[in-house]
Amino acid sequence: MNLLYRSTRSSAEAVTASQAILKGLADDGGLYVPESLPKLDKSLAELSEMTYQETAYEVMKLFLTDFTQEELRDCINKAYDGKFDTEVIAPLVEADGNWYLELFHGATIAFKDMALSILPHLLITSAKKNNVKNEIVILTATSGDTGKAALAGFADVEGTKIIVFYPKHGVSPIQEKQMVTQKGGNTFVVGIKGNFDDAQTGVKQMFGDRELAKQMDSAGFQFSSANSINIGRLVPQVVYYVYSYARLLKEGKISDGEKINVTVPTGNFGNILAAYFAKNMGVPIAKLICASNENKVLYDFFETGVYDRNREFVLTSSPSMDILISSNLERLIYITAGADADKNAELMRRLSSEGKYEITAGMRDKMSDFYGNYASEQETAAAIKALYEKTGYVMDTHTAVAAAVCNKYKKETNDSTKTIIASTASPFKFTRSVMNAIDAKYDKMGDFELVDELSRLSGVKVPNAIEEIRTAPVLHDTVCDKEDMKSVVMRFLGI
């Protein structure tokens, strides 16, 4: 049966998976959501005998029903190959009573690689399926990781161009160096004078600009997205939650059907929404623990039912979570409102005009599986130091936010359920913050001296992604005001 997708903001005609991937964002500004969440058609015992690639096929075939078996397997095999530095793609490491799901073994050492390795292949296949003749322009805002992972995925992919906007002073030095040294004749990186929410808002405005769409079309271009607003980003993320449960089962760490908790550090809400999808597909997940940094808009939302972005934006040591408008939350709002697009659209209008909205008690009840909390900068640093001193395992700042929140949850509830923590980035991506957390003396070192010292301390080889940028020349140095994003895009495309 064909699974179709609808916009969260209108009851317009449903589209196929490939059409939803191509568009990225619906014409009305809504996000695409499947008409129903499919159930796994293989048992967890069967899945436990499968490789990551085989698991990906079993999960993704249920969502991408207009792809042939051959098309989908081809996309998966091209994505999850030698560009990952571990054979299992997403290893589980036990440390201090929790399992860390390491999602950073791809080309850019962040969890975004898990989905952005396959999105270009899904997109090109979707274009062929729908007889698209235009060149596809990937337009993306990044808080640090999506940008580089998308650039790496789309660099020199025929029939595409990619434009990435990032907050000029809102990413780590390593993150920025990774982006501005990106090769590829079809790549363009722009720093904006503003924060991530400014970049994301500018991108969304361009997606909703009908006049711009006409100009693009007449010049032979059309926009698509690599952000987690694209369903082609979200579906591959569901895979690793299914896979990690199956791995624990295979290794005898849990019994078949035993419930686990999942803790996810999140800003844009996509990564934890993927875990929610996995739970609804049949993975025995009890609590979905939503971990925020000091930009704790999601924590406040789960506490009060009020989403309020009217607050100070805080630059933290976990910059990929420095977000006040959590785009993917809209999908959960729509689902818990009973797929009521009008109700969701009204809440999103309020968010746009007033900066806040409140959900009903009934919707809050449907979110009871979520637990939200946050970690301060001090708590994040303390979590890194404590885990290192106890076990020798070094985690990055985002994973540390999740570990700190996980510990808070356990203390608060006395819940001893086994827990997977999504480890979303390599500590080598945030060396200064990580090393300073371990010992303040390291702050005197240069960025790449710190890289070598981290390798020595952790016993982990410096990832290739870091080695590559030690001496790489800067290829992108464009900086613009947030109001000028559209004109910068048009200039790059020669329109």
mmCIF file of N, CA, C and O in Angstrom, residues 381-452:
data_model
loop_
_atom_site.group_PDB
_atom_site.id
_atom_site.type_symbol
_atom_site.label_atom_id
_atom_site.label_comp_id
_atom_site.label_asym_id
_atom_site.label_seq_id
_atom_site.Cartn_x
_atom_site.Cartn_y
_atom_site.Cartn_z
ATOM 1 N N ALA A 381 29.852 20.738 31.458
ATOM 2 C CA ALA A 381 31.297 20.548 31.646
ATOM 3 C C ALA A 381 31.568 19.498 32.728
ATOM 4 O O ALA A 381 32.445 18.632 32.571
ATOM 5 N N ALA A 382 30.789 19.550 33.807
ATOM 6 C CA ALA A 382 30.980 18.602 34.907
ATOM 7 C C ALA A 382 30.706 17.170 34.448
ATOM 8 O O ALA A 382 31.381 16.219 34.887
ATOM 9 N N ALA A 383 29.728 16.999 33.558
ATOM 10 C CA ALA A 383 29.383 15.659 33.049
ATOM 11 C C ALA A 383 30.538 15.087 32.227
ATOM 12 O O ALA A 383 30.857 13.897 32.330
ATOM 13 N N ILE A 384 31.173 15.941 31.409
ATOM 14 C CA ILE A 384 32.329 15.494 30.601
ATOM 15 C C ILE A 384 33.456 15.032 31.524
ATOM 16 O O ILE A 384 34.019 13.942 31.356
ATOM 17 N N LYS A 385 33.774 15.870 32.500
ATOM 18 C CA LYS A 385 34.886 15.583 33.430
ATOM 19 C C LYS A 385 34.612 14.310 34.232
ATOM 20 O O LYS A 385 35.475 13.435 34.358
ATOM 21 N N ALA A 386 33.390 14.200 34.756
ATOM 22 C CA ALA A 386 33.053 13.057 35.620
ATOM 23 C C ALA A 386 33.132 11.738 34.848
ATOM 24 O O ALA A 386 33.701 10.752 35.345
ATOM 25 N N LEU A 387 32.595 11.706 33.639
ATOM 26 C CA LEU A 387 32.606 10.459 32.870
ATOM 27 C C LEU A 387 34.028 10.092 32.459
ATOM 28 O O LEU A 387 34.417 8.921 32.506
ATOM 29 N N TYR A 388 34.815 11.101 32.096
ATOM 30 C CA TYR A 388 36.207 10.836 31.717
ATOM 31 C C TYR A 388 36.989 10.280 32.909
ATOM 32 O O TYR A 388 37.707 9.276 32.793
ATOM 33 N N GLU A 389 36.837 10.926 34.063
ATOM 34 C CA GLU A 389 37.614 10.502 35.235
ATOM 35 C C GLU A 389 37.196 9.121 35.735
ATOM 36 O O GLU A 389 38.006 8.352 36.238
ATOM 37 N N LYS A 390 35.919 8.796 35.540
ATOM 38 C CA LYS A 390 35.404 7.511 36.026
ATOM 39 C C LYS A 390 35.715 6.368 35.061
ATOM 40 O O LYS A 390 36.019 5.251 35.482
ATOM 41 N N THR A 391 35.647 6.638 33.751
ATOM 42 C CA THR A 391 35.717 5.545 32.771
ATOM 43 C C THR A 391 36.787 5.724 31.692
ATOM 44 O O THR A 391 37.081 4.780 30.962
ATOM 45 N N GLY A 392 37.305 6.952 31.523
ATOM 46 C CA GLY A 392 38.231 7.226 30.426
ATOM 47 C C GLY A 392 37.537 7.540 29.116
ATOM 48 O O GLY A 392 38.190 7.830 28.111
ATOM 49 N N TYR A 393 36.192 7.500 29.122
ATOM 50 C CA TYR A 393 35.428 7.778 27.900
ATOM 51 C C TYR A 393 35.215 9.291 27.773
ATOM 52 O O TYR A 393 34.809 9.949 28.731
ATOM 53 N N VAL A 394 35.519 9.839 26.616
ATOM 54 C CA VAL A 394 35.367 11.286 26.391
ATOM 55 C C VAL A 394 34.187 11.526 25.457
ATOM 56 O O VAL A 394 34.123 10.961 24.359
ATOM 57 N N MET A 395 33.273 12.365 25.899
ATOM 58 C CA MET A 395 32.110 12.699 25.058
ATOM 59 C C MET A 395 32.134 14.175 24.711
ATOM 60 O O MET A 395 32.778 14.981 25.388
ATOM 61 N N ASP A 396 31.405 14.536 23.670
ATOM 62 C CA ASP A 396 31.357 15.940 23.267
ATOM 63 C C ASP A 396 30.345 16.696 24.127
ATOM 64 O O ASP A 396 29.642 16.105 24.966
ATOM 65 N N THR A 397 30.238 17.988 23.892
ATOM 66 C CA THR A 397 29.391 18.850 24.725
ATOM 67 C C THR A 397 27.897 18.547 24.569
ATOM 68 O O THR A 397 27.141 18.645 25.535
ATOM 69 N N HIS A 398 27.456 18.187 23.355
ATOM 70 C CA HIS A 398 26.028 17.906 23.130
ATOM 71 C C HIS A 398 25.631 16.609 23.826
ATOM 72 O O HIS A 398 24.597 16.533 24.504
ATOM 73 N N THR A 399 26.486 15.591 23.679
ATOM 74 C CA THR A 399 26.244 14.316 24.354
ATOM 75 C C THR A 399 26.261 14.513 25.863
ATOM 76 O O THR A 399 25.488 13.880 26.596
ATOM 77 N N ALA A 400 27.131 15.420 26.334
ATOM 78 C CA ALA A 400 27.220 15.703 27.770
ATOM 79 C C ALA A 400 25.937 16.333 28.307
ATOM 80 O O ALA A 400 25.530 16.065 29.442
ATOM 81 N N VAL A 401 25.297 17.172 27.489
ATOM 82 C CA VAL A 401 23.989 17.730 27.876
ATOM 83 C C VAL A 401 23.007 16.574 28.116
ATOM 84 O O VAL A 401 22.290 16.535 29.117
ATOM 85 N N ALA A 402 23.010 15.603 27.200
ATOM 86 C CA ALA A 402 22.113 14.453 27.322
ATOM 87 C C ALA A 402 22.455 13.620 28.556
ATOM 88 O O ALA A 402 21.557 13.194 29.291
ATOM 89 N N ALA A 403 23.754 13.392 28.796
ATOM 90 C CA ALA A 403 24.166 12.594 29.958
ATOM 91 C C ALA A 403 23.760 13.269 31.268
ATOM 92 O O ALA A 403 23.270 12.610 32.201
ATOM 93 N N ALA A 404 23.940 14.599 31.326
ATOM 94 C CA ALA A 404 23.573 15.345 32.538
ATOM 95 C C ALA A 404 22.067 15.274 32.781
ATOM 96 O O ALA A 404 21.611 15.070 33.915
ATOM 97 N N VAL A 405 21.281 15.430 31.717
ATOM 98 C CA VAL A 405 19.815 15.372 31.841
ATOM 99 C C VAL A 405 19.360 13.955 32.200
ATOM 100 O O VAL A 405 18.455 13.766 33.020
ATOM 101 N N CYS A 406 20.015 12.963 31.627
ATOM 102 C CA CYS A 406 19.701 11.564 31.937
ATOM 103 C C CYS A 406 19.909 11.299 33.432
ATOM 104 O O CYS A 406 19.073 10.676 34.095
ATOM 105 N N ASN A 407 21.008 11.816 33.967
ATOM 106 C CA ASN A 407 21.283 11.649 35.410
ATOM 107 C C ASN A 407 20.242 12.360 36.263
ATOM 108 O O ASN A 407 19.805 11.841 37.296
ATOM 109 N N LYS A 408 19.819 13.544 35.821
ATOM 110 C CA LYS A 408 18.773 14.281 36.543
ATOM 111 C C LYS A 408 17.474 13.469 36.568
ATOM 112 O O LYS A 408 16.794 13.366 37.596
ATOM 113 N N TYR A 409 17.131 12.908 35.413
ATOM 114 C CA TYR A 409 15.896 12.110 35.302
ATOM 115 C C TYR A 409 15.944 10.920 36.257
ATOM 116 O O TYR A 409 14.978 10.646 36.977
ATOM 117 N N LYS A 410 17.081 10.223 36.270
ATOM 118 C CA LYS A 410 17.196 9.037 37.120
ATOM 119 C C LYS A 410 17.086 9.394 38.603
ATOM 120 O O LYS A 410 16.432 8.689 39.375
ATOM 121 N N LYS A 411 17.715 10.510 38.987
ATOM 122 C CA LYS A 411 17.647 10.942 40.392
ATOM 123 C C LYS A 411 16.226 11.347 40.778
ATOM 124 O O LYS A 411 15.750 11.064 41.871
ATOM 125 N N GLU A 412 15.561 12.025 39.843
ATOM 126 C CA GLU A 412 14.216 12.550 40.097
ATOM 127 C C GLU A 412 13.179 11.438 40.203
ATOM 128 O O GLU A 412 12.216 11.541 40.961
ATOM 129 N N THR A 413 13.353 10.376 39.420
ATOM 130 C CA THR A 413 12.298 9.355 39.279
ATOM 131 C C THR A 413 12.661 7.991 39.870
ATOM 132 O O THR A 413 11.783 7.143 40.022
ATOM 133 N N ASN A 414 13.948 7.780 40.171
ATOM 134 C CA ASN A 414 14.428 6.451 40.572
ATOM 135 C C ASN A 414 14.131 5.383 39.524
ATOM 136 O O ASN A 414 14.005 4.196 39.840
ATOM 137 N N ASP A 415 13.998 5.798 38.289
ATOM 138 C CA ASP A 415 13.744 4.874 37.183
ATOM 139 C C ASP A 415 15.072 4.220 36.783
ATOM 140 O O ASP A 415 16.021 4.892 36.402
ATOM 141 N N SER A 416 15.128 2.898 36.881
ATOM 142 C CA SER A 416 16.379 2.183 36.578
ATOM 143 C C SER A 416 16.345 1.513 35.195
ATOM 144 O O SER A 416 17.161 0.643 34.901
ATOM 145 N N THR A 417 15.393 1.922 34.365
ATOM 146 C CA THR A 417 15.300 1.358 33.013
ATOM 147 C C THR A 417 16.599 1.585 32.243
ATOM 148 O O THR A 417 17.185 2.665 32.308
ATOM 149 N N LYS A 418 17.045 0.559 31.519
ATOM 150 C CA LYS A 418 18.276 0.685 30.726
ATOM 151 C C LYS A 418 18.105 1.798 29.694
ATOM 152 O O LYS A 418 17.027 1.948 29.113
ATOM 153 N N THR A 419 19.180 2.539 29.466
ATOM 154 C CA THR A 419 19.065 3.771 28.674
ATOM 155 C C THR A 419 20.123 3.865 27.580
ATOM 156 O O THR A 419 21.298 3.600 27.818
ATOM 157 N N ILE A 420 19.643 4.251 26.402
ATOM 158 C CA ILE A 420 20.536 4.616 25.295
ATOM 159 C C ILE A 420 20.629 6.135 25.258
ATOM 160 O O ILE A 420 19.597 6.823 25.292
ATOM 161 N N ILE A 421 21.839 6.660 25.195
ATOM 162 C CA ILE A 421 22.063 8.097 25.024
ATOM 163 C C ILE A 421 22.570 8.322 23.608
ATOM 164 O O ILE A 421 23.557 7.715 23.187
ATOM 165 N N ALA A 422 21.875 9.157 22.862
ATOM 166 C CA ALA A 422 22.316 9.477 21.499
ATOM 167 C C ALA A 422 23.555 10.356 21.581
ATOM 168 O O ALA A 422 23.486 11.488 22.073
ATOM 169 N N SER A 423 24.683 9.824 21.122
ATOM 170 C CA SER A 423 25.946 10.577 21.119
ATOM 171 C C SER A 423 26.088 11.204 19.736
ATOM 172 O O SER A 423 26.395 10.523 18.760
ATOM 173 N N THR A 424 25.850 12.507 19.680
ATOM 174 C CA THR A 424 25.573 13.146 18.388
ATOM 175 C C THR A 424 26.776 13.749 17.678
ATOM 176 O O THR A 424 26.670 14.124 16.515
ATOM 177 N N ALA A 425 27.901 13.866 18.357
ATOM 178 C CA ALA A 425 29.083 14.428 17.682
ATOM 179 C C ALA A 425 30.347 13.911 18.339
ATOM 180 O O ALA A 425 30.360 13.564 19.521
ATOM 181 N N SER A 426 31.410 13.872 17.566
ATOM 182 C CA SER A 426 32.713 13.483 18.086
ATOM 183 C C SER A 426 33.247 14.600 18.985
ATOM 184 O O SER A 426 33.093 15.786 18.669
ATOM 185 N N PRO A 427 33.903 14.236 20.087
ATOM 186 C CA PRO A 427 34.515 15.279 20.930
ATOM 187 C C PRO A 427 35.557 16.094 20.170
ATOM 188 O O PRO A 427 35.846 17.236 20.542
ATOM 189 N N PHE A 428 36.093 15.536 19.077
ATOM 190 C CA PHE A 428 37.092 16.263 18.283
ATOM 191 C C PHE A 428 36.481 17.470 17.571
ATOM 192 O O PHE A 428 37.204 18.338 17.090
ATOM 193 N N LYS A 429 35.167 17.532 17.511
ATOM 194 C CA LYS A 429 34.515 18.662 16.858
ATOM 195 C C LYS A 429 34.432 19.872 17.795
ATOM 196 O O LYS A 429 34.245 20.997 17.349
ATOM 197 N N PHE A 430 34.553 19.614 19.079
ATOM 198 C CA PHE A 430 34.411 20.681 20.085
ATOM 199 C C PHE A 430 35.552 20.578 21.098
ATOM 200 O O PHE A 430 35.343 20.599 22.306
ATOM 201 N N THR A 431 36.774 20.460 20.547
ATOM 202 C CA THR A 431 37.929 20.141 21.384
ATOM 203 C C THR A 431 38.149 21.124 22.527
ATOM 204 O O THR A 431 38.426 20.715 23.648
ATOM 205 N N ARG A 432 38.044 22.414 22.247
ATOM 206 C CA ARG A 432 38.372 23.387 23.302
ATOM 207 C C ARG A 432 37.406 23.249 24.476
ATOM 208 O O ARG A 432 37.830 23.194 25.640
ATOM 209 N N SER A 433 36.125 23.190 24.207
ATOM 210 C CA SER A 433 35.134 23.062 25.286
ATOM 211 C C SER A 433 35.322 21.748 26.044
ATOM 212 O O SER A 433 35.239 21.714 27.275
ATOM 213 N N VAL A 434 35.581 20.676 25.302
ATOM 214 C CA VAL A 434 35.747 19.354 25.919
ATOM 215 C C VAL A 434 36.998 19.324 26.798
ATOM 216 O O VAL A 434 36.963 18.888 27.956
ATOM 217 N N MET A 435 38.115 19.810 26.263
ATOM 218 C CA MET A 435 39.376 19.765 27.012
ATOM 219 C C MET A 435 39.354 20.721 28.215
ATOM 220 O O MET A 435 39.895 20.397 29.270
ATOM 221 N N ASN A 436 38.727 21.878 28.052
ATOM 222 C CA ASN A 436 38.595 22.808 29.180
ATOM 223 C C ASN A 436 37.772 22.194 30.308
ATOM 224 O O ASN A 436 38.004 22.468 31.487
ATOM 225 N N ALA A 437 36.769 21.379 29.922
ATOM 226 C CA ALA A 437 35.930 20.720 30.929
ATOM 227 C C ALA A 437 36.761 19.726 31.734
ATOM 228 O O ALA A 437 36.596 19.587 32.950
ATOM 229 N N ILE A 438 37.683 19.052 31.055
ATOM 230 C CA ILE A 438 38.534 18.064 31.726
ATOM 231 C C ILE A 438 39.564 18.759 32.620
ATOM 232 O O ILE A 438 39.797 18.358 33.755
ATOM 233 N N ASP A 439 40.152 19.862 32.101
ATOM 234 C CA ASP A 439 41.134 20.623 32.897
ATOM 235 C C ASP A 439 41.328 21.994 32.246
ATOM 236 O O ASP A 439 41.651 22.089 31.061
ATOM 237 N N ALA A 440 41.151 23.050 33.048
ATOM 238 C CA ALA A 440 41.240 24.426 32.529
ATOM 239 C C ALA A 440 42.611 24.760 31.960
ATOM 240 O O ALA A 440 42.759 25.691 31.163
ATOM 241 N N LYS A 441 43.647 23.994 32.325
ATOM 242 C CA LYS A 441 45.003 24.286 31.847
ATOM 243 C C LYS A 441 45.112 24.186 30.321
ATOM 244 O O LYS A 441 46.007 24.786 29.715
ATOM 245 N N TYR A 442 44.202 23.428 29.703
ATOM 246 C CA TYR A 442 44.297 23.203 28.258
ATOM 247 C C TYR A 442 43.931 24.442 27.433
ATOM 248 O O TYR A 442 44.187 24.490 26.237
ATOM 249 N N ASP A 443 43.335 25.445 28.077
ATOM 250 C CA ASP A 443 42.869 26.613 27.315
ATOM 251 C C ASP A 443 44.015 27.395 26.675
ATOM 252 O O ASP A 443 43.795 28.173 25.750
ATOM 253 N N LYS A 444 45.225 27.182 27.160
ATOM 254 C CA LYS A 444 46.370 27.920 26.605
ATOM 255 C C LYS A 444 46.817 27.344 25.251
ATOM 256 O O LYS A 444 47.549 27.973 24.510
ATOM 257 N N MET A 445 46.375 26.138 24.921
ATOM 258 C CA MET A 445 46.814 25.474 23.686
ATOM 259 C C MET A 445 46.061 25.979 22.463
ATOM 260 O O MET A 445 44.922 26.448 22.569
ATOM 261 N N GLY A 446 46.673 25.840 21.291
ATOM 262 C CA GLY A 446 45.999 26.142 20.025
ATOM 263 C C GLY A 446 45.006 25.046 19.669
ATOM 264 O O GLY A 446 45.062 23.946 20.226
ATOM 265 N N ASP A 447 44.117 25.335 18.697
ATOM 266 C CA ASP A 447 43.043 24.394 18.354
ATOM 267 C C ASP A 447 43.568 23.013 17.960
ATOM 268 O O ASP A 447 43.045 21.988 18.399
ATOM 269 N N PHE A 448 44.591 22.975 17.116
ATOM 270 C CA PHE A 448 45.063 21.671 16.647
ATOM 271 C C PHE A 448 46.009 20.994 17.639
ATOM 272 O O PHE A 448 46.132 19.770 17.650
ATOM 273 N N GLU A 449 46.649 21.773 18.508
ATOM 274 C CA GLU A 449 47.386 21.170 19.628
ATOM 275 C C GLU A 449 46.403 20.409 20.524
ATOM 276 O O GLU A 449 46.681 19.308 21.001
ATOM 277 N N LEU A 450 45.239 21.021 20.731
ATOM 278 C CA LEU A 450 44.204 20.395 21.556
ATOM 279 C C LEU A 450 43.714 19.097 20.934
ATOM 280 O O LEU A 450 43.434 18.122 21.639
ATOM 281 N N VAL A 451 43.604 19.105 19.617
ATOM 282 C CA VAL A 451 43.171 17.897 18.900
ATOM 283 C C VAL A 451 44.123 16.746 19.227
ATOM 284 O O VAL A 451 43.694 15.628 19.561
ATOM 285 N N ASP A 452 45.414 17.011 19.142
ATOM 286 C CA ASP A 452 46.409 15.966 19.391
ATOM 287 C C ASP A 452 46.406 15.519 20.855
ATOM 288 O O ASP A 452 46.572 14.340 21.159
#
